CSV table of C-alpha atoms in Angstrom, one decimal:
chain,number,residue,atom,x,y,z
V,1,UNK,CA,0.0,0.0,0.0
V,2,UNK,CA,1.6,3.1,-1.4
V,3,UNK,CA,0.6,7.0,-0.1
V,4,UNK,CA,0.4,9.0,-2.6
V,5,UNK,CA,0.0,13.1,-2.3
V,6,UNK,CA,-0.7,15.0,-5.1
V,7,UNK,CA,-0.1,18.8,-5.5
V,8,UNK,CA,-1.6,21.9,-6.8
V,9,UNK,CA,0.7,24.2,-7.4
V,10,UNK,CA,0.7,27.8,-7.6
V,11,UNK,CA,2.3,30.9,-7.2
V,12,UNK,CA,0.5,32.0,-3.7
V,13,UNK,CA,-1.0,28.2,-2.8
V,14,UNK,CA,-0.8,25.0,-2.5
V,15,UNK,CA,-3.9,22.2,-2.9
V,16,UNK,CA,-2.6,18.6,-1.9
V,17,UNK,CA,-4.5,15.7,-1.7
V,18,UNK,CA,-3.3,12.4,0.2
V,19,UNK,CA,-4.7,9.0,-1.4
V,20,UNK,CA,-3.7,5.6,-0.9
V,21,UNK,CA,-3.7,2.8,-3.3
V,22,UNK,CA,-6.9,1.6,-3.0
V,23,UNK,CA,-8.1,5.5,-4.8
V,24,UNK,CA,-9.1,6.2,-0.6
V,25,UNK,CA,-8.8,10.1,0.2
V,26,UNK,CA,-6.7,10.1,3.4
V,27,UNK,CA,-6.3,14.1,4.0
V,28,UNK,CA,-7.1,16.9,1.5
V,29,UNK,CA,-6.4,20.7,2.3
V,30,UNK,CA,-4.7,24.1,0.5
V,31,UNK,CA,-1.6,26.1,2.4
V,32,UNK,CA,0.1,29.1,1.4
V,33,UNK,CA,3.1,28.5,-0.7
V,34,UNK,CA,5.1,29.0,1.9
V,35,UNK,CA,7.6,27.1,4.5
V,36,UNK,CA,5.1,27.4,7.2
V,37,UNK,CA,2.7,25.6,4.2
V,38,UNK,CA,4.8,22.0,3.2
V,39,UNK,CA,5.4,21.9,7.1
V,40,UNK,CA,1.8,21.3,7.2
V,41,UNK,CA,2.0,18.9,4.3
V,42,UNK,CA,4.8,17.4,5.6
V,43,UNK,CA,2.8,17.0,9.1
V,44,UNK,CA,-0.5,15.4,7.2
V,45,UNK,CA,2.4,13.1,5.4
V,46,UNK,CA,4.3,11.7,9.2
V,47,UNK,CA,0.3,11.7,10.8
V,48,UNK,CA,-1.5,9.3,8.0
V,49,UNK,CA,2.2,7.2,8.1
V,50,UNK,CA,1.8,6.8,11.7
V,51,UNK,CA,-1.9,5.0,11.2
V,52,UNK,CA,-0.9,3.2,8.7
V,53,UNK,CA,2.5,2.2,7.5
V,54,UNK,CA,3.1,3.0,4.0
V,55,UNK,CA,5.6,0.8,2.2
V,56,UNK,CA,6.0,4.0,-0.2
V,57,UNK,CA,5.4,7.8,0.0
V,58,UNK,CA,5.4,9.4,-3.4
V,59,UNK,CA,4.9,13.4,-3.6
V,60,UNK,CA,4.0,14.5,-6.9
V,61,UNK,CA,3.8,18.4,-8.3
V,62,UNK,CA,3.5,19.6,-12.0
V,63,UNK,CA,6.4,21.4,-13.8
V,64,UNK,CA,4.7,24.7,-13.0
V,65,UNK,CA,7.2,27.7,-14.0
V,66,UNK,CA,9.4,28.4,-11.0
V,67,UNK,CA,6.8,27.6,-8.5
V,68,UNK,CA,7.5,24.0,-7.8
V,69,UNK,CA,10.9,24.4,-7.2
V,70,UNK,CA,11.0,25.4,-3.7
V,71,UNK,CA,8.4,23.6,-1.9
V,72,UNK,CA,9.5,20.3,-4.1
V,73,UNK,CA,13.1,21.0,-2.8
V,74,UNK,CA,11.8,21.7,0.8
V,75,UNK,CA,9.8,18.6,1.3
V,76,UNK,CA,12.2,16.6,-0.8
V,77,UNK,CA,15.4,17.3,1.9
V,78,UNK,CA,13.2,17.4,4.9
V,79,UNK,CA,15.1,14.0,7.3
V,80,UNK,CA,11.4,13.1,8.5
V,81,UNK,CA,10.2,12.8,5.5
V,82,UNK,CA,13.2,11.2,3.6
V,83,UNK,CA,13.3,8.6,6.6
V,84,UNK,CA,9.9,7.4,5.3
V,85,UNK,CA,11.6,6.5,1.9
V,86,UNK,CA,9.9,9.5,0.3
V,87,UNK,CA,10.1,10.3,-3.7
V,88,UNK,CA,9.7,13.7,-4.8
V,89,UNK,CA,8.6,13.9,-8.2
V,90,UNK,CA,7.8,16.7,-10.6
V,91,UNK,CA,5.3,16.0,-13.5
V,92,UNK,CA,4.7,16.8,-17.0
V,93,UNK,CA,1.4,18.6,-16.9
V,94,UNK,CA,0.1,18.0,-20.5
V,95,UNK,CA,0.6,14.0,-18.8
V,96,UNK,CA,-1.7,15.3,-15.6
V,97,UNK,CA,-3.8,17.2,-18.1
V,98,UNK,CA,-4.9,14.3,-20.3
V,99,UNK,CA,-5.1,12.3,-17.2
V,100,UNK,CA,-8.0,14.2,-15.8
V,101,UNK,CA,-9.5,14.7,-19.4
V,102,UNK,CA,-10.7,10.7,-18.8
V,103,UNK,CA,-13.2,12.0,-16.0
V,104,UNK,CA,-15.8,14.3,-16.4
V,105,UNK,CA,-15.9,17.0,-13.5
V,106,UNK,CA,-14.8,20.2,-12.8
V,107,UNK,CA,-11.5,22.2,-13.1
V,108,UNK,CA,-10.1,23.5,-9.9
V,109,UNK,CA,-7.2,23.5,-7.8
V,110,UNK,CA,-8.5,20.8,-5.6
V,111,UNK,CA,-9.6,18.5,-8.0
V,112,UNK,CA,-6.3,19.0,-9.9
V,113,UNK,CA,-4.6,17.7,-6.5
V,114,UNK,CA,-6.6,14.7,-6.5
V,115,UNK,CA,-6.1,14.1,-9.5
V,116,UNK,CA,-2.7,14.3,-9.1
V,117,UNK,CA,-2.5,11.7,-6.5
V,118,UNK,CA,-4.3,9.3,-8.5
V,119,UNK,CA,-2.0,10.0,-11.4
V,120,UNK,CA,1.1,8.8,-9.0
V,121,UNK,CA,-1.2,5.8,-8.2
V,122,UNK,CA,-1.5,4.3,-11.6
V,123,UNK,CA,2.5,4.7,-11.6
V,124,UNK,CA,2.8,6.2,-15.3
V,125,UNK,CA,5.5,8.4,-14.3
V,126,UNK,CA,9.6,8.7,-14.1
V,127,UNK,CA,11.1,9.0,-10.9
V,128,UNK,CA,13.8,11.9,-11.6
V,129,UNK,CA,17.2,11.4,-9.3
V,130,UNK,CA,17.9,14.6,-7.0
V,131,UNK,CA,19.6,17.1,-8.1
V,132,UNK,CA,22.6,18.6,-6.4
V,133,UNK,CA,23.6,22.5,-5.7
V,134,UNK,CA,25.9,22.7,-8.2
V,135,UNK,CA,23.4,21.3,-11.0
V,136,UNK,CA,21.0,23.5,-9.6
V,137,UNK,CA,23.4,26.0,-10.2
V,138,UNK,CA,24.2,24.9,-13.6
V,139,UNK,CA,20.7,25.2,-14.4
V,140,UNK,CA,19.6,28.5,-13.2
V,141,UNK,CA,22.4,30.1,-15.3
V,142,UNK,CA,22.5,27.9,-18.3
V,143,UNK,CA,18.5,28.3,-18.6
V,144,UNK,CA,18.8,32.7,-18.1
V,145,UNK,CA,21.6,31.9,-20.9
V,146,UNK,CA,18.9,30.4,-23.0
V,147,UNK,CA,16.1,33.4,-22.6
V,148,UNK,CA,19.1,36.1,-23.2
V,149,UNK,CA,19.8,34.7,-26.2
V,150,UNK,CA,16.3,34.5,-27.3
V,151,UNK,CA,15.8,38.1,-26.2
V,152,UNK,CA,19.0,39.3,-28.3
V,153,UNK,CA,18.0,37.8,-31.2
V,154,UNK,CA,14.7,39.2,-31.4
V,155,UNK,CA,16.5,42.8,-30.7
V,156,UNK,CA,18.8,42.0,-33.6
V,157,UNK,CA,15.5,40.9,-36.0
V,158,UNK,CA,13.8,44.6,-35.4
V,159,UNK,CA,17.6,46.4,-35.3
V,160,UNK,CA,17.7,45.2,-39.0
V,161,UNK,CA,13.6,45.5,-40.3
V,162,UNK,CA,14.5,49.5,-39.1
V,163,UNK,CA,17.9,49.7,-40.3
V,164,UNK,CA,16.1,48.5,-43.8
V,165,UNK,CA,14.2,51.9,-43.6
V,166,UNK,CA,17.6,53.5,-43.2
V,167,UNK,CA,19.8,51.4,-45.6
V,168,UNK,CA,17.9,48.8,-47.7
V,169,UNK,CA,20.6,47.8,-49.6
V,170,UNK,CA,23.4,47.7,-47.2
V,171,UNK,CA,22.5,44.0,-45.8
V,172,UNK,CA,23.9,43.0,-50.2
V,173,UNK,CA,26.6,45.5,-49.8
V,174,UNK,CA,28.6,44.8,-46.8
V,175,UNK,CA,31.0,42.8,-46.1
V,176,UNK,CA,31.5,42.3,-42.6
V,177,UNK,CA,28.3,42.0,-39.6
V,178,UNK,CA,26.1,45.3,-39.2
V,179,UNK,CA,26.2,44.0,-35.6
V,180,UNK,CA,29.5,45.1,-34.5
V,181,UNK,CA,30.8,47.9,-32.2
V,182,UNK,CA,31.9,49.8,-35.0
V,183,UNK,CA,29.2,49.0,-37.0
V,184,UNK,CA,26.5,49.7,-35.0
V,185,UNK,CA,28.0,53.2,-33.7
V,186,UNK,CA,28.5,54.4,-37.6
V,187,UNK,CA,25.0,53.2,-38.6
V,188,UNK,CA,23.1,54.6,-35.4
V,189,UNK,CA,25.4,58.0,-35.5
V,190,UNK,CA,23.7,60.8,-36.7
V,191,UNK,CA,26.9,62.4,-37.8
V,192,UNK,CA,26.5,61.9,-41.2
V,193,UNK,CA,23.1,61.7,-43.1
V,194,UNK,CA,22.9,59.4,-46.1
V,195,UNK,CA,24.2,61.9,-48.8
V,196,UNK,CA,27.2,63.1,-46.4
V,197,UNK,CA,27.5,59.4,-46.5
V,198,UNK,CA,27.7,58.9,-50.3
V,199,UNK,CA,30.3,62.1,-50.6
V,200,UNK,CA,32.6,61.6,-48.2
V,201,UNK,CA,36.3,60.8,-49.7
V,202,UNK,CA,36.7,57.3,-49.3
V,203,UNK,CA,40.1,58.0,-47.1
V,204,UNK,CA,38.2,60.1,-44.7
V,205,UNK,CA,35.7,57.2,-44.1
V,206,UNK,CA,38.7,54.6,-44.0
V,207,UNK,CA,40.5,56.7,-41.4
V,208,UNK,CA,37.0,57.5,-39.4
V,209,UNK,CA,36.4,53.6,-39.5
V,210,UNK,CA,39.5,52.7,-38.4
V,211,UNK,CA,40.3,55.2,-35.4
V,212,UNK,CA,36.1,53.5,-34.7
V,213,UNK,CA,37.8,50.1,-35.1
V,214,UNK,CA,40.6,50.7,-33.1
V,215,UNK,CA,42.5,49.1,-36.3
V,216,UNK,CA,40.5,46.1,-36.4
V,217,UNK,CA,38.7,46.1,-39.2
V,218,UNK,CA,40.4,43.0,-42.0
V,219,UNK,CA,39.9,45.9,-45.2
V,220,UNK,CA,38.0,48.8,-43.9
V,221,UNK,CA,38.5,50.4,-47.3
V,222,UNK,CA,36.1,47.4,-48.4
V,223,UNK,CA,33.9,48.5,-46.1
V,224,UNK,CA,34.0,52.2,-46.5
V,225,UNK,CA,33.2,51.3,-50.4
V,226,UNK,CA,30.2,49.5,-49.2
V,227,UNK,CA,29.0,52.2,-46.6
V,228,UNK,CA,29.1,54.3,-49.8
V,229,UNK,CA,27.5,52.2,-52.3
V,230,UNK,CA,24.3,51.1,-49.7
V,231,UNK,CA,24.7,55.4,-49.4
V,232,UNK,CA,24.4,55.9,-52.8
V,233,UNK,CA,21.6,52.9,-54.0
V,234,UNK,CA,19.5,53.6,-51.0
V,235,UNK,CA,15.5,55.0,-50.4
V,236,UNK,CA,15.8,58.8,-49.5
V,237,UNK,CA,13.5,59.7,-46.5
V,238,UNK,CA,12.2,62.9,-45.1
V,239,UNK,CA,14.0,64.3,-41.7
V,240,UNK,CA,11.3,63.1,-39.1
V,241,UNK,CA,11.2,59.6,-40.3
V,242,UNK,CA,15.0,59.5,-40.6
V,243,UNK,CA,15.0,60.7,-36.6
V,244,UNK,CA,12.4,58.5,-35.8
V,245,UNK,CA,14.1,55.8,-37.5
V,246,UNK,CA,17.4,56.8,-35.8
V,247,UNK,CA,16.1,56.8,-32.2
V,248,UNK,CA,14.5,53.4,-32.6
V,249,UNK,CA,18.2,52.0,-34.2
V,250,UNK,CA,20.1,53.6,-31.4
V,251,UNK,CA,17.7,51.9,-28.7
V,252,UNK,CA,18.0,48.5,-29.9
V,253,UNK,CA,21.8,48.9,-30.3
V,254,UNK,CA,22.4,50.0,-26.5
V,255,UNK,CA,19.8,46.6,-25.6
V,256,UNK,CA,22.2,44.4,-28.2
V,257,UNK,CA,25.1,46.1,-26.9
V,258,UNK,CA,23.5,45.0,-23.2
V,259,UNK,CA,22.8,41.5,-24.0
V,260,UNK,CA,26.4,41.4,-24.9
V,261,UNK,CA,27.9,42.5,-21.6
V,262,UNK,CA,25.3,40.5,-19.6
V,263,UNK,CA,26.0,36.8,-21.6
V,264,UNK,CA,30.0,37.8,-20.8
V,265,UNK,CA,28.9,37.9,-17.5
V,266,UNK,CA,26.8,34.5,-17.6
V,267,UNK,CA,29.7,32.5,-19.8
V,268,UNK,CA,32.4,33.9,-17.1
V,269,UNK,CA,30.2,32.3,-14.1
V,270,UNK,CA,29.3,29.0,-16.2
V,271,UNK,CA,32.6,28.4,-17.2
V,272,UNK,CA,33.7,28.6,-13.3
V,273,UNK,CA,30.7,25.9,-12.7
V,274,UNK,CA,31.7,24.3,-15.7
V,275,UNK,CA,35.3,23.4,-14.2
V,276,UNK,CA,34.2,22.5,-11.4
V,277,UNK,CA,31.8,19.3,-13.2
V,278,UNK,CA,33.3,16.3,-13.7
V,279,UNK,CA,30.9,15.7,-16.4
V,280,UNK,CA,31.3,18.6,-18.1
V,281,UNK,CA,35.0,17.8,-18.4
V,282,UNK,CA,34.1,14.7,-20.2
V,283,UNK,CA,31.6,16.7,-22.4
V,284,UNK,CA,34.1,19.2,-23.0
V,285,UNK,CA,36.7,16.1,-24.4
V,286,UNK,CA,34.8,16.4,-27.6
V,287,UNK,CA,35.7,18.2,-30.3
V,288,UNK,CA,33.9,21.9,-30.6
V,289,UNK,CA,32.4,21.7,-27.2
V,290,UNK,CA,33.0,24.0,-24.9
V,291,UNK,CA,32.2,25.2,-21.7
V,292,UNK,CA,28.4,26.9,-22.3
V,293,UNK,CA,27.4,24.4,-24.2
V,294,UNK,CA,28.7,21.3,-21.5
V,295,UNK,CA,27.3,23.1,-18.8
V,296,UNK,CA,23.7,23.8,-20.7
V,297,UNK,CA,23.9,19.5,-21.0
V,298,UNK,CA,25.1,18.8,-17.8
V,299,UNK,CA,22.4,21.3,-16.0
V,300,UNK,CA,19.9,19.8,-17.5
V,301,UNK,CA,20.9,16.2,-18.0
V,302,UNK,CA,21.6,16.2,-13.8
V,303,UNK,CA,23.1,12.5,-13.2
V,304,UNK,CA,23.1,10.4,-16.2
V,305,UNK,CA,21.7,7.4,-14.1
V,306,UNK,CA,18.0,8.1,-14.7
V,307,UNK,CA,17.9,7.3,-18.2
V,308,UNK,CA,18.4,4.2,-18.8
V,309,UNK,CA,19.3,4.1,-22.5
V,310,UNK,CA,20.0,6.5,-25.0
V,311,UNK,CA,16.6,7.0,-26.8
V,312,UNK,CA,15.0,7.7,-23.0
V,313,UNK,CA,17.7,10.7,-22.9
V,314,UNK,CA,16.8,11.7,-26.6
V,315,UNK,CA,12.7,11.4,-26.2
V,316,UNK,CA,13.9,13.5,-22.7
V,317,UNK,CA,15.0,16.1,-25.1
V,318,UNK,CA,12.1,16.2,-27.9
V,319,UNK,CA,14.5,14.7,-30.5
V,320,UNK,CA,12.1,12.0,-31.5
V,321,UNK,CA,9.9,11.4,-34.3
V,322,UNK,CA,6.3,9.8,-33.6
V,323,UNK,CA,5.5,6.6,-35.3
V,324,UNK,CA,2.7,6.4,-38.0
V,325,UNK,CA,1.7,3.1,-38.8
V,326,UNK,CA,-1.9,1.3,-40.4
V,327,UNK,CA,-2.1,-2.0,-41.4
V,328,UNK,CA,0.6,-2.6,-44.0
V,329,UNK,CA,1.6,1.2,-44.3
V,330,UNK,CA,4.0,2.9,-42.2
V,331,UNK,CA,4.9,6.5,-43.1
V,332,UNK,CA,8.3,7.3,-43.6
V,333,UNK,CA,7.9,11.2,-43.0
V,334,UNK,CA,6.9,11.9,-39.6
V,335,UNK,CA,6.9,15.3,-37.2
V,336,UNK,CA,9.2,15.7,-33.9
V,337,UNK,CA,7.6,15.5,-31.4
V,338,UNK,CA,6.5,18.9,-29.9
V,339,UNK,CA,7.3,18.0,-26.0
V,340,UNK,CA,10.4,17.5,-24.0
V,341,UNK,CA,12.8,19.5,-22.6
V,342,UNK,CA,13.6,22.8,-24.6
V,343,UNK,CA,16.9,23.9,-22.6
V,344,UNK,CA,18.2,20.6,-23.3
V,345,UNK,CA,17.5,19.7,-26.9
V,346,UNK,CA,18.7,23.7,-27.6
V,347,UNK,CA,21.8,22.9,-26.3
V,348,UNK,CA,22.4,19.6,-27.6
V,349,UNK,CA,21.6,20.8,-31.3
V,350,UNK,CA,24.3,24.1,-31.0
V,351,UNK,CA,26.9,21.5,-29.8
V,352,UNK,CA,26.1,19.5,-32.7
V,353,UNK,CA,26.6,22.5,-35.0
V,354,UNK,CA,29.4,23.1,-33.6
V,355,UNK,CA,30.6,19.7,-33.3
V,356,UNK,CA,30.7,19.3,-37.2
V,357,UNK,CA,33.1,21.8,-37.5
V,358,UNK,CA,35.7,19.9,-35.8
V,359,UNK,CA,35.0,16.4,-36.3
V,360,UNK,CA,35.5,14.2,-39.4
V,361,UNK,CA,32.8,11.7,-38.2
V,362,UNK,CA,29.9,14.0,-37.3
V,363,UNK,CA,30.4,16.0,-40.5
V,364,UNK,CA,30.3,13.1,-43.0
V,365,UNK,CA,27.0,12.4,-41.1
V,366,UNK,CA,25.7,16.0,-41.4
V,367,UNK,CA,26.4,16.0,-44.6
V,368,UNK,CA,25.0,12.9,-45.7
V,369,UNK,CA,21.6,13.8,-44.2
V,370,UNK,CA,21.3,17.0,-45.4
V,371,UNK,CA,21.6,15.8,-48.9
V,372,UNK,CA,19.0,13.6,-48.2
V,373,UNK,CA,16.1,16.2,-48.5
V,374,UNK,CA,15.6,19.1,-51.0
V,375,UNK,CA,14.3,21.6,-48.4
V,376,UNK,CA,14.8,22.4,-44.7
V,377,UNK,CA,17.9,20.2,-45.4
V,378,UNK,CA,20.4,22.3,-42.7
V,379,UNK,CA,17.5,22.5,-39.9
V,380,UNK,CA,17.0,18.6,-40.1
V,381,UNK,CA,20.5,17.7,-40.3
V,382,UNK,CA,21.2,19.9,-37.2
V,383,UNK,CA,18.5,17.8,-35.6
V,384,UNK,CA,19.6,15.2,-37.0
V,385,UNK,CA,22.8,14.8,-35.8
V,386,UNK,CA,22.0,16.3,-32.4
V,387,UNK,CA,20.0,13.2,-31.4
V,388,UNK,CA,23.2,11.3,-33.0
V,389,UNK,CA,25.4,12.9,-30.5
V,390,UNK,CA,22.9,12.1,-27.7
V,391,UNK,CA,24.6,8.6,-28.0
V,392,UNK,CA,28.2,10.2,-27.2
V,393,UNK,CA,26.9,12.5,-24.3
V,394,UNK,CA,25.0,9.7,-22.3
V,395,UNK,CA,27.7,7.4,-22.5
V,396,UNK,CA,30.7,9.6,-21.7
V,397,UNK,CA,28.4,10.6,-18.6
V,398,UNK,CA,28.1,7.5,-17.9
V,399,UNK,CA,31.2,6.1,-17.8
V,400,UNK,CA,33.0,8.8,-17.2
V,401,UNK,CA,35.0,9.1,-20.1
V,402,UNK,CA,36.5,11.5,-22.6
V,403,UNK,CA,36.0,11.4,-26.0
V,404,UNK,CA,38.5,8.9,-28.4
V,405,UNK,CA,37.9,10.2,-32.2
V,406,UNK,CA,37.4,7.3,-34.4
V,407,UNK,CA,40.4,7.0,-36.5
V,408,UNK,CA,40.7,7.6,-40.0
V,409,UNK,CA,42.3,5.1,-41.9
């Protein structure tokens, strides 16, 4: 006879429901979400084990944002509770959600509990090992890593759609990244309007761009030529569209320009994590991995243990493709599946592309399956060979290895 006690979470509350496995309702009640609040859960937990003795104790919570992080950590390293034998385990609510689509009754935070706690009773679930701090760590900077990203690519997409308005030839004209310091600071500079732009002697602009570059700049009189041919072929606007365009160029360049300094920041205090990881050491062994990326798998990945194989790490991840079969006919082109963990398959797929770069191995692989298709062929070979290296990463974890290239003979 198992106890098992589902939980509701939210941001101000929890709703838990105790249930035993004969579907019997042993205690049911909502707390704040706070310490005080999974002392009381913790207290209906030691009470209904004192009646009866449980063989197991099973605490189950859904994946909910940040909220079930700290009352899943409090309960899971309280030494009353983990004398019982408890397991602490956090759920995939679309699982939860089509659980309780079988019965027809109400939505609400106490049903969801109970229905919780009958989920953990049919036992459909994985039973995640414990993380550590350092993982924990990992994670919370790895995962900020992730959204920055996200949010400095989206600044780059609308940087360029208004520089277009500005310069809509200079994306064909230039030969180096608009996104650069000196870049950005010549393109966002009101100091010289488009025709200034397109008269200047080309010396003047080749000096002015390299005192900008500090000396940097591979040919800056390339570039200078290019300035003044996107100058020249450009749309002319009136002044109060140009400064309206202006401002909005020079606010997204101070956020890229922020993004930049902050993700310094993050790779400095993951790469300090990072050397600290054994398994991130044995990550790092392979070719074009470095420390962001081992860190992103490690934080995310935890201990290796829990998966028993490597196709239970890659469905983990979302880099599976669903099965569709009839009768005789099974089709060959099938969708990913569109669940799993985003941090890790994100991380997984830029080692890959990176990966190719540096080994012989994973690039004839690459390449062979992105000759395979006549469209979307890089996207699918990225994903393609990311749930290929899924193979590598479990079993250097694993064992504890670093990577041997295959030798070319």
């Amino acid at each position: 006879m198992n106890l098992n006690v589902g939980i509701d979470v939210s941001k101000a509350k929890l709703d838990f429901c105790g249930m035993d496995s004969d579907q019997k309702v042993i205690f049911q009640d909502s707390v704040l979400n706070r310490p005080a609040g999974t002392n009381a859960i913790k207290q209906c937990i030691l009470d209904a084990n004192e009646k009866h003795d449980y063989e197991r104790t099973i605490i189950g919570l859904e994946a909910t944002s940040v909220y079930n992080v700290l009352p899943s950590r409090a309960l899971e390293e309280d030494d009353e509770l983990q004398a019982l034998g408890l397991e602490v385990v956090t759920l995939n609510p679309k699982m939860t959600h089509r659980f309780s689509q079988v019965y027809d009754q109400d939505k609400t935070d106490k049903v969801d509990a109970r229905n919780i706690a009958d989920f953990l009773r049919v036992g459909r679930y994985q039973v995640p090992v414990p993380r550590d701090e350092r993982h924990i760590a990992l994670q919370r900077l790895t995962r900020e890593r992730f959204h920055l990203t996200k949010e400095m690519t989206w600044c780059k997409n609308h940087f360029l759609n208004n520089l277009y308005f500005k310069m809509n030839t200079i994306d064909a004209e230039l030969p180096t990244s608009v996104f650069g310091a000196t870049m950005m600071t010549i393109l966002t500079d009101e100091r010289y309007s488009l025709d200034e732009l397109a008269e200047i002697p080309l010396e003047q602009l080749t000096d002015d761009l390299n005192k900008l570059g500090r000396g940097r700049f591979g040919d800056p009189e390339a570039v200078a030529q290019a300035l003044k041919r996107s100058a020249r072929d450009s749309y002319r606007l009136d002044k109060q569209v140009m400064d309206s365009v202006n401002l909005v160029l020079g606010m997204y360049a101070n956020e890229i320009r922020m993004f930049a300094k902050q993700l310094k920041e993050l790779d400095k205090s993951i790469t300090a994590l990072c050397d600290a990881t054994p398994e991130a050491k044995c990550l790092r062994s392979i070719p074009g991995i470095g420390p962001v990326y081992a860190a992103g798998i490690v934080a995310e990945v935890a201990q290796p243990e829990r998966f028993k194989n490597e196709a239970s790490l890659a469905k983990y991840a979302g880099l599976v493709w669903q099965r569709s079969q009839s009768g005789n006919t099974e089709r060959q082109a099938t969708p990913r599946v569109h669940s799993g963990d985003q941090y890790l398959r994100y991380y997984l797929v830029e080692a890959a592309n990176k990966v190719i770069t540096y080994d012989p191995t994973f690039a004839r692989y690459y390449d062979k399956k992105y000759r395979e298709v006549p469209k979307y062929q890089h996207r699918r070979a990225c994903l393609l060979t990311a749930r290929k290296l899924v193979r590598l990463v479990l079993t250097l974890m694993k064992n504890h290895e670093l990577y041997q290239p295959a030798k070319m003979v």
